[in-house]
Each structure stands twice: as structure tokens, then as C-alpha cells.
Coordinates of C-alpha atoms in Angstrom, one line a residue:
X178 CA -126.2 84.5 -93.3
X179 CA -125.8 81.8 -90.6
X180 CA -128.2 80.4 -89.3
X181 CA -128.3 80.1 -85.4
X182 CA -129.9 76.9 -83.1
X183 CA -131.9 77.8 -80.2
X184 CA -129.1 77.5 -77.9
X185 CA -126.9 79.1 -79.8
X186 CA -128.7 82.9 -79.2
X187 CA -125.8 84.2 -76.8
X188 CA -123.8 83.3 -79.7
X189 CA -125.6 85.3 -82.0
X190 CA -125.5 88.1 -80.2
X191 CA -121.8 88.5 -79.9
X192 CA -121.5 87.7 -83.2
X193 CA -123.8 90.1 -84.2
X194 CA -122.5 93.0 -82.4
X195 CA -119.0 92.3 -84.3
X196 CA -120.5 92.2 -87.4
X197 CA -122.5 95.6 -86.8
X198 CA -118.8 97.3 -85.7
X199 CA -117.3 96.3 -88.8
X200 CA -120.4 97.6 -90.7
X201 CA -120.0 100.9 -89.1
X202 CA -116.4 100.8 -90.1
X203 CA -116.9 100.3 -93.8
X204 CA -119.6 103.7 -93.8
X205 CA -116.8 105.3 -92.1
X206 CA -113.2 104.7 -93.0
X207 CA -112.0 107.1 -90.2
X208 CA -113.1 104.8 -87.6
X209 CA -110.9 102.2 -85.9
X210 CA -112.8 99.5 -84.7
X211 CA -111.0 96.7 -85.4
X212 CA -109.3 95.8 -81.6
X213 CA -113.2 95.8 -80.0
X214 CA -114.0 93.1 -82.7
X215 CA -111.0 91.3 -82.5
X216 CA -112.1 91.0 -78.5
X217 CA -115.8 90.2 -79.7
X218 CA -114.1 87.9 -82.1
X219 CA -112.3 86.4 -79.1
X220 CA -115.3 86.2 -77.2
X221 CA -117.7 84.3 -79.9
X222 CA -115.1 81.8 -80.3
X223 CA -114.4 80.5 -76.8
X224 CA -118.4 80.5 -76.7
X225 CA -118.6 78.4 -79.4
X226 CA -116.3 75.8 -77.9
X227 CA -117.8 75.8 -74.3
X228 CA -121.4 75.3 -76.2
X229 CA -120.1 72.6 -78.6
X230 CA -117.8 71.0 -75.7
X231 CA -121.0 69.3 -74.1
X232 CA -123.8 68.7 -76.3
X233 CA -126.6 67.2 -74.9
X234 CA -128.7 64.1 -76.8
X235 CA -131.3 66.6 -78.0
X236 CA -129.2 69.4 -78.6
X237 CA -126.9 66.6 -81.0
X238 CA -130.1 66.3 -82.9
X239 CA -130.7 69.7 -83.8
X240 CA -127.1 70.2 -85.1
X241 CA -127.5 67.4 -87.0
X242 CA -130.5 68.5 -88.3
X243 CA -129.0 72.0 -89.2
X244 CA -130.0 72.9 -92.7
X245 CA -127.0 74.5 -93.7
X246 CA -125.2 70.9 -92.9
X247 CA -123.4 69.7 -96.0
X248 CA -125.5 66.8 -97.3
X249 CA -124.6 64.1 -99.3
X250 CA -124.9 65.7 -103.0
X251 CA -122.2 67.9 -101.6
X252 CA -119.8 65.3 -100.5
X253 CA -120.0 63.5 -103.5
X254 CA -119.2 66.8 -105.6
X255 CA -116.3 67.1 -103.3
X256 CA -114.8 63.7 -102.8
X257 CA -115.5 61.9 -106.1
X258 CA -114.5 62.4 -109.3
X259 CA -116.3 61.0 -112.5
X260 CA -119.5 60.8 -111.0
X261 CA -122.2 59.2 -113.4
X262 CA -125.3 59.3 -111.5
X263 CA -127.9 55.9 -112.3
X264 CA -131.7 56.3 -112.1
X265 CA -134.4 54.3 -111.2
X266 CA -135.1 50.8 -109.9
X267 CA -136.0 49.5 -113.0
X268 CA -140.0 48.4 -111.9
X269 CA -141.8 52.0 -110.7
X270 CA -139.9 54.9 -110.8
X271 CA -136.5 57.0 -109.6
X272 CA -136.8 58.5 -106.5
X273 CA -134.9 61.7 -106.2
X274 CA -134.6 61.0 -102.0
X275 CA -131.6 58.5 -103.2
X276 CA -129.2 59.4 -105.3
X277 CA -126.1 57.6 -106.2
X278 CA -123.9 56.1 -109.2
X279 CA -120.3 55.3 -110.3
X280 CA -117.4 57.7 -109.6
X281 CA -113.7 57.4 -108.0
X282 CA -112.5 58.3 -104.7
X283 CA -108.8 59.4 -105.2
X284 CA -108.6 57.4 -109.1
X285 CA -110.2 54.1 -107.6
X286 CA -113.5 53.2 -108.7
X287 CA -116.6 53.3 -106.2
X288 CA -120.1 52.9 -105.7
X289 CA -121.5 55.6 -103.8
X290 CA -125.3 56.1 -102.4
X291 CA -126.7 58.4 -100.5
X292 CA -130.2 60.1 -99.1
X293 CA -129.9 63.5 -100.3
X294 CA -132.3 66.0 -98.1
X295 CA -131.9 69.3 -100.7
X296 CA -130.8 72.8 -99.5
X297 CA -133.8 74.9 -100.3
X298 CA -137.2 75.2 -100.2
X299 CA -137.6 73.4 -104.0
X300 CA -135.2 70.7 -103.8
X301 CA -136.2 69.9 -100.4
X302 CA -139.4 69.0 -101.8
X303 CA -138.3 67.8 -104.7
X304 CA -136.1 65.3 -102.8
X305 CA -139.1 64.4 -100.1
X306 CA -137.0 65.9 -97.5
X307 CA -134.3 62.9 -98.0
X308 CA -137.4 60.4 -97.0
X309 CA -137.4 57.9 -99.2
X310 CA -140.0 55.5 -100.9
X311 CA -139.6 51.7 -101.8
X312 CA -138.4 52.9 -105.4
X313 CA -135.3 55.0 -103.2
X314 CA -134.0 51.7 -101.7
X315 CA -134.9 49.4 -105.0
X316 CA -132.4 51.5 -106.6
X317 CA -130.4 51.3 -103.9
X318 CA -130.4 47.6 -104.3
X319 CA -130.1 47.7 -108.1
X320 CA -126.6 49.7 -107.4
X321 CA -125.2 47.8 -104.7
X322 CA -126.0 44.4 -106.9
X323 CA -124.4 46.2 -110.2
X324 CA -121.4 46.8 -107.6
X325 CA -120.9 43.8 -106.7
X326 CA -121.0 42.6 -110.1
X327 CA -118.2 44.6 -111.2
X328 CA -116.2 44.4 -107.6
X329 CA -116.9 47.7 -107.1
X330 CA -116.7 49.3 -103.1
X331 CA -119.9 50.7 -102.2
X332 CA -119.8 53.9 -99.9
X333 CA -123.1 54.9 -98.8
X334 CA -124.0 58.5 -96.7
X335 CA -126.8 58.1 -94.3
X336 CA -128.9 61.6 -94.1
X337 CA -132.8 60.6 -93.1
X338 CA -135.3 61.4 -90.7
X339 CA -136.9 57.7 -91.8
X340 CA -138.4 56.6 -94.6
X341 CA -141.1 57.8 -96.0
X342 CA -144.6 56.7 -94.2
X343 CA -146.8 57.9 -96.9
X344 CA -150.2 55.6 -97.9
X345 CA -148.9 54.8 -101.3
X346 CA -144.9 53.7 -100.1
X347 CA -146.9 51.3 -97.9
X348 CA -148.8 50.0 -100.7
X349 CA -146.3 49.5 -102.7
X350 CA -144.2 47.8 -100.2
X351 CA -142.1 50.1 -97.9
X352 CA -141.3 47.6 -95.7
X353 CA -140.1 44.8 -97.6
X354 CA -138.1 47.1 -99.8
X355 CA -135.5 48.2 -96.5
X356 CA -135.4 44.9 -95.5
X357 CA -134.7 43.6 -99.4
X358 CA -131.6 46.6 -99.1
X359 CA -130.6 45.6 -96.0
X360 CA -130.2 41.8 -97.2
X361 CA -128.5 43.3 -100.3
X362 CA -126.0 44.9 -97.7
X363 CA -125.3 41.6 -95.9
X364 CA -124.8 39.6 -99.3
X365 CA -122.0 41.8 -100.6
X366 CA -119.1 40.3 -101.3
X367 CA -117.0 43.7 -101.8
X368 CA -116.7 46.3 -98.9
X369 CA -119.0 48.3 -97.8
X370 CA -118.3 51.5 -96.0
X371 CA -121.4 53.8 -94.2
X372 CA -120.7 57.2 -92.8
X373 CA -124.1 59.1 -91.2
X374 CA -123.4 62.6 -92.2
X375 CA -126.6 64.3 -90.4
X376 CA -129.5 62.4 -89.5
X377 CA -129.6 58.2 -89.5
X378 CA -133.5 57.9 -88.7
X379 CA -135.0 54.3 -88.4
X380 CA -135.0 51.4 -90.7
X381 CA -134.7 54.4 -93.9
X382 CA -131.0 54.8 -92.2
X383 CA -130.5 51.2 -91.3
X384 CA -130.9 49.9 -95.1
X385 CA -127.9 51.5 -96.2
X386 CA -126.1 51.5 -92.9
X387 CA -125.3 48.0 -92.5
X388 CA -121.8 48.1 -93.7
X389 CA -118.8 46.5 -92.7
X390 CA -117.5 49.8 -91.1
X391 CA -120.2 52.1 -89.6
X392 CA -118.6 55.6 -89.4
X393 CA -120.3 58.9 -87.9
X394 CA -119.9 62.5 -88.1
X395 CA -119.2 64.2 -84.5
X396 CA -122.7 65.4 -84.5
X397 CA -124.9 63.4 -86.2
X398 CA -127.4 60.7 -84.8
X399 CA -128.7 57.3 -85.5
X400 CA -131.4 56.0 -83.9
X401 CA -134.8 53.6 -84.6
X402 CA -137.2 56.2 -84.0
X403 CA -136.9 60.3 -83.8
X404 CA -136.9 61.6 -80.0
X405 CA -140.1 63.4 -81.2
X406 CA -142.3 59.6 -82.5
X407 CA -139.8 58.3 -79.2
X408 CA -141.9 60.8 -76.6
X409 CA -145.3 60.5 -78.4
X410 CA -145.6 57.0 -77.8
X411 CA -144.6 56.2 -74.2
X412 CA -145.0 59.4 -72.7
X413 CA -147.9 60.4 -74.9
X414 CA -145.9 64.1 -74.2
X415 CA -143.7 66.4 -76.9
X416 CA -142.3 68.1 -73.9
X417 CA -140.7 64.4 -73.2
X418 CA -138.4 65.0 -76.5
X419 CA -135.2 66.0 -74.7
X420 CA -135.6 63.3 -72.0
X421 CA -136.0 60.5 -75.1
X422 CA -133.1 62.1 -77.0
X423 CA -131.0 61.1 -73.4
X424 CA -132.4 57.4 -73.5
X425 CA -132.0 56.4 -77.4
X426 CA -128.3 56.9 -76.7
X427 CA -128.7 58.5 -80.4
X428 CA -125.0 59.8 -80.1
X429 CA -122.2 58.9 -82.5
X430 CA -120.6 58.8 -78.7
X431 CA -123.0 56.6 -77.0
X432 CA -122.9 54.5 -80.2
X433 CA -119.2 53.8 -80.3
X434 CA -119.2 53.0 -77.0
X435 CA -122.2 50.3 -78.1
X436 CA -120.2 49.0 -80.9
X437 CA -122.6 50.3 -83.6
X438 CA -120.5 52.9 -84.1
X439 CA -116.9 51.6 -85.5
X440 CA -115.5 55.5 -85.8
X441 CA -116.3 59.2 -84.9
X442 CA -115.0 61.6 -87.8
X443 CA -114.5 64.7 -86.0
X444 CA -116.0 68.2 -87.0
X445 CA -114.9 71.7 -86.8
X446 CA -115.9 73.8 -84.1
X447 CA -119.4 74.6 -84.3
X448 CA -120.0 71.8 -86.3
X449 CA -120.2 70.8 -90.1
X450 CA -122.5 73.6 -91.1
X451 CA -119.7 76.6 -90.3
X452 CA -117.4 74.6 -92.3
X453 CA -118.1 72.3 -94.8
X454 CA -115.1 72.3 -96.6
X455 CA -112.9 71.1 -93.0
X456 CA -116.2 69.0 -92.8
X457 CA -116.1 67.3 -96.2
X458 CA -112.2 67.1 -96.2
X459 CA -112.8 64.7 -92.8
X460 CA -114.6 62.5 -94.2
X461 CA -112.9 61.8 -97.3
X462 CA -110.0 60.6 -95.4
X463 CA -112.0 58.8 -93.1
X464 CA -112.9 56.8 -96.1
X465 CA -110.5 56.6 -97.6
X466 CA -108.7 55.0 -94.7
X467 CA -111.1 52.6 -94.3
X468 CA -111.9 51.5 -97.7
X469 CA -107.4 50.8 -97.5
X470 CA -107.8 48.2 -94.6
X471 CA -109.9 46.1 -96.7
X472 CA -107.2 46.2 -99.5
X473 CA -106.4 42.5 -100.5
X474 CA -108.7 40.5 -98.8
X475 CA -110.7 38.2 -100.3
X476 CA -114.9 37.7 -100.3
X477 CA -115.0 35.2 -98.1
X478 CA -113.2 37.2 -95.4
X479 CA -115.2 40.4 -95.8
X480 CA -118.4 38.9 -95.4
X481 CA -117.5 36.4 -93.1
X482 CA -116.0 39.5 -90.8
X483 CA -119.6 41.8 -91.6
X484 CA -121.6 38.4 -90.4
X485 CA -119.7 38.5 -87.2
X486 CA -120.1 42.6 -86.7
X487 CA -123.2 42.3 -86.7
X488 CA -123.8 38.3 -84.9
X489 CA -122.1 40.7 -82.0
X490 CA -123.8 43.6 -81.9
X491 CA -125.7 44.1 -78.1
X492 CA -123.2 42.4 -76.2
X493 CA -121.5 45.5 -75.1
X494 CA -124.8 45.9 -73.0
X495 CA -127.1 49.1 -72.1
X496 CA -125.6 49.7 -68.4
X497 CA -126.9 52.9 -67.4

């Protein structure tokens, strides 16, 4: 059963009615219904593309927040083949917010990592809501290292609120760990290649986002804090969320246009979550394609061209 977004109720409603006509028909075969849900059908979906047509900053958030959104456990099910998944960061534990390991993308062999939020109520725990701990981005670091190694691309898919601000991930070093994986990002001397599939929250996004090609998901958002910490602190107001979700310029839009953002992988109407497969199948190209323009060039080139990227970042400006 979908699940519907706030803004979404009219939707629902048509939708709904359909849904109930066609139930009516299957009690009664003698019925002929189908021409008034065709039109309902009709209906729904012009809806659907005047709603998802212009998304505002907030309302971008909480379809990227959907939890029916394809995460990252399902992308790499999809995309990769011969997936060995590798545990652990070899000093306190494995945390099961990361997950990632060796596989191939279309017979070549990758690196991929990911945060992975879970799709139900246990795994969702189980996985710390895709909030990871200093162990999540010192495996993450182990990985990338092992990739590097071997020559190995590394694909990572960025899917976090933030990571995890729990009393004993600061004592055990929550800080220096992102910065340690974002270092490990910058001294790679093999591609690297970041899509944000849903949410890319704060420096827990940023440590695996610092690629060489920064792509984004229609829908999703990246930004240093969530609209919700962004209206607590200078407003000191939750009813400020929507008017913080305008100025992060959180948008994979507002982004590109920033030069954070180096491609927008589109999604199907309604976004990811009412079609993961379309979804999925997007983003493996997109990948794929980027990984290719890196084909034959040499380490001193990829990291000199990633130093730049990122030497450059801001001069685009914030004009209003």
C-alpha cells in the first residue's frame, strides 16, 4: 500500500476512489466500471505531475525522506553483481549504518559503499536509521584504502540524516573519523563516483561524498544541517523548517547550479519510491557513464582534476 506525503492527500483521494471502483468490480463481475477509473486514472496522473512539477525545498526533503525510497542495499542488489560485502574497521566493531564491499558494475570490478537506512521497523534499528558511528566511516576508510590498493573505482551512495550524535560516537572519535574518510576521499588515486540517493545530511554525507563526480537523484537533498537543527538554532522556531529548507539551497537543483552538484539523475513521476526499478535503472547508467569518462587516465590526472573541483567550489557565489 503506498504511502502518501502530506501534500500528496488530493492525490490519495483520487487514487483511492479508483481503487475502491475496481474493488467493487471484482465482487461483482456484472459491473462495468472500468471507463470511470480509466478517467480517475487520468485524473491521478496529471495530479501527480502538477504536484511533482514544482517542489518546494521542504517538500524535496520529505520525498527524499520517503520510506518506501529505494536505499542503497537495493541499488546494490540491482546494479552489481558478485557482491562480497567486508565488515568492520578492524579496531572496534562493524557498523551495520555502512555497508559496502567488492562487486562489478556491468563485469568491471568496483568498490561500492553506502549508508544503508533499512525498510522496516527492525532493520531500521538495526541499521541506526542509516546514522553512522566512527566504526561506519573507519570501515569506510579501510575500503576505499583496499580500493585503491587494487585500482579499484569506488562508488559510494549517500542516504543519511547525519551521523550519529550519540555520547559514545563522540567519545570514541566521531569527528575525527569523517574528517579521516573525507581525507581518504581526497587521497585516492582511482575514481571516485558519489550519487545521494535520498538524504545527504551533514559531514555523515560529506565523508563519502567528496568524489570526483558528485551526482544526485531528482529529489534528494544535501545539505550541512537538516532544515529542522537549521530552524532550531537561528530562529529558535520548528514552524521556521520550510523557510530553512528555502535558504540551505538543499536541492540537487540549487546545487548544480552551485557546482556541488556535477549531475541530476532524473526520477520517474512521483519520484523514486513509485518506481524503484525506473529509479534504480537511472542510476546505474548514470554511473556507469561516469565511471567511462575516467577510462584511461592516469592518477596524477584524477587527483589533480578532484583537487581543483573542490579548490573551486564557492566561486559560483550565493546571489539571491
Amino acid at each position: 500500500m503506498t504511502q502518501y506525503l502530506e501534500f500528496e492527500k488530493p492525490l490519495a483521494e483520487i487514487e483511492g476512489k479508483a481503487e475502491e471502483l475496481r474493488a467493487m468490480a471484482r465482487e461483482n463481475e456484472e459491473m462495468d466500471i472500468e471507463k470511470e477509473a480509466a478517467a480517475l486514472d487520468r485524473k491521478a496522473a496529471d495530479l501527480l505531475k502538477q504536484l511533482y512539477s514544482g517542489l518546494t525545498p521542504w517538500r524535496k526533503c520529505l520525498v527524499a525522506r520517503h520510506p518506501e525510497r529505494p536505499h542503497c542495499k537495493d541499488y546494490i542488489e540491482a546494479l552489481f553483481d558478485e557482491f562480497t560485502p567486508l565488515a568492520g574497521d578492524r579496531n572496534f566493531a562493524d557498523d551495520h549504518a555502512v555497508m559496502g564491499g567488492l562487486a562489478r558494475l556491468n563485469g568491471r570490478p568496483v568498490m561500492v559503499i553506502g549508508h544503508e537506512k533499512g525498510n522496516d521497523t527492525k532493520s531500521r534499528i538495526a541499521r541506526n536509521f542509516g546514522m553512522a558511528r566512527p566504526e561506519g566511516y573507519r570501515k569506510a576508510i579501510r575500503l576505499m584504502r583496499m580500493a585503491d590498493r587494487f585500482g579499484l573505482p569506488v562508488i559510494t551512495l549517500v542516504d543519511t540524516p547525519g551521523a550519529y550524535p550519540g555520547k559514545g560516537a563522540e567519545e570514541r572519535g566521531q569527528s575525527e573519523a569523517i574528517a579521516r574518510s573525507t581525507e581518504a576521499c581526497l587521497d585516492l588515486k582511482v575514481p571516485i563516483i558519489s550519487v545521494v540517493i535520498g538524504e545527504g545530511g551533514s559531514g555523515g554525507a560529506v565523508a563519502f561524498a567528496t568524489a570526483d563526480r558528485v551526482a544526485m537523484l531528482e529529489h534528494s537533498i544535501y545539505s550541512v544541517i537538516s532544515p529542522e537543527g537549521c530552524a532550531s538554532i537561528l530562529w529558535k522556531d520548528a514552524g521556521k523548517t520550510q523557510e530553512a529548507a528555502a535558504a540551505l539551497r538543499l536541492t540537487a537543483q540549487n546545487l548544480k547550479e552551485l557546482g556541488v552538484c556535477d549531475r541530476i539523475i532524473p526520477e520517474p513521476a512521483g519520484g523514486a519510491h513509485r518506481d524503484a526499478a525506473a529509479a534504480i535503472k537511472s542510476v546505474g547508467a548514470a554511473i556507469s557513464e561516469l565511471l567511462a569518462s575516467f577510462d584511461g587516465m592516469k592518477p596524477a590526472k584524477i587527483m589533480a582534476g578532484r583537487r581543483k573541483k573542490y579548490l573551486d567550489l564557492g566561486k559560483k557565489g550565493l546571489a539571491a
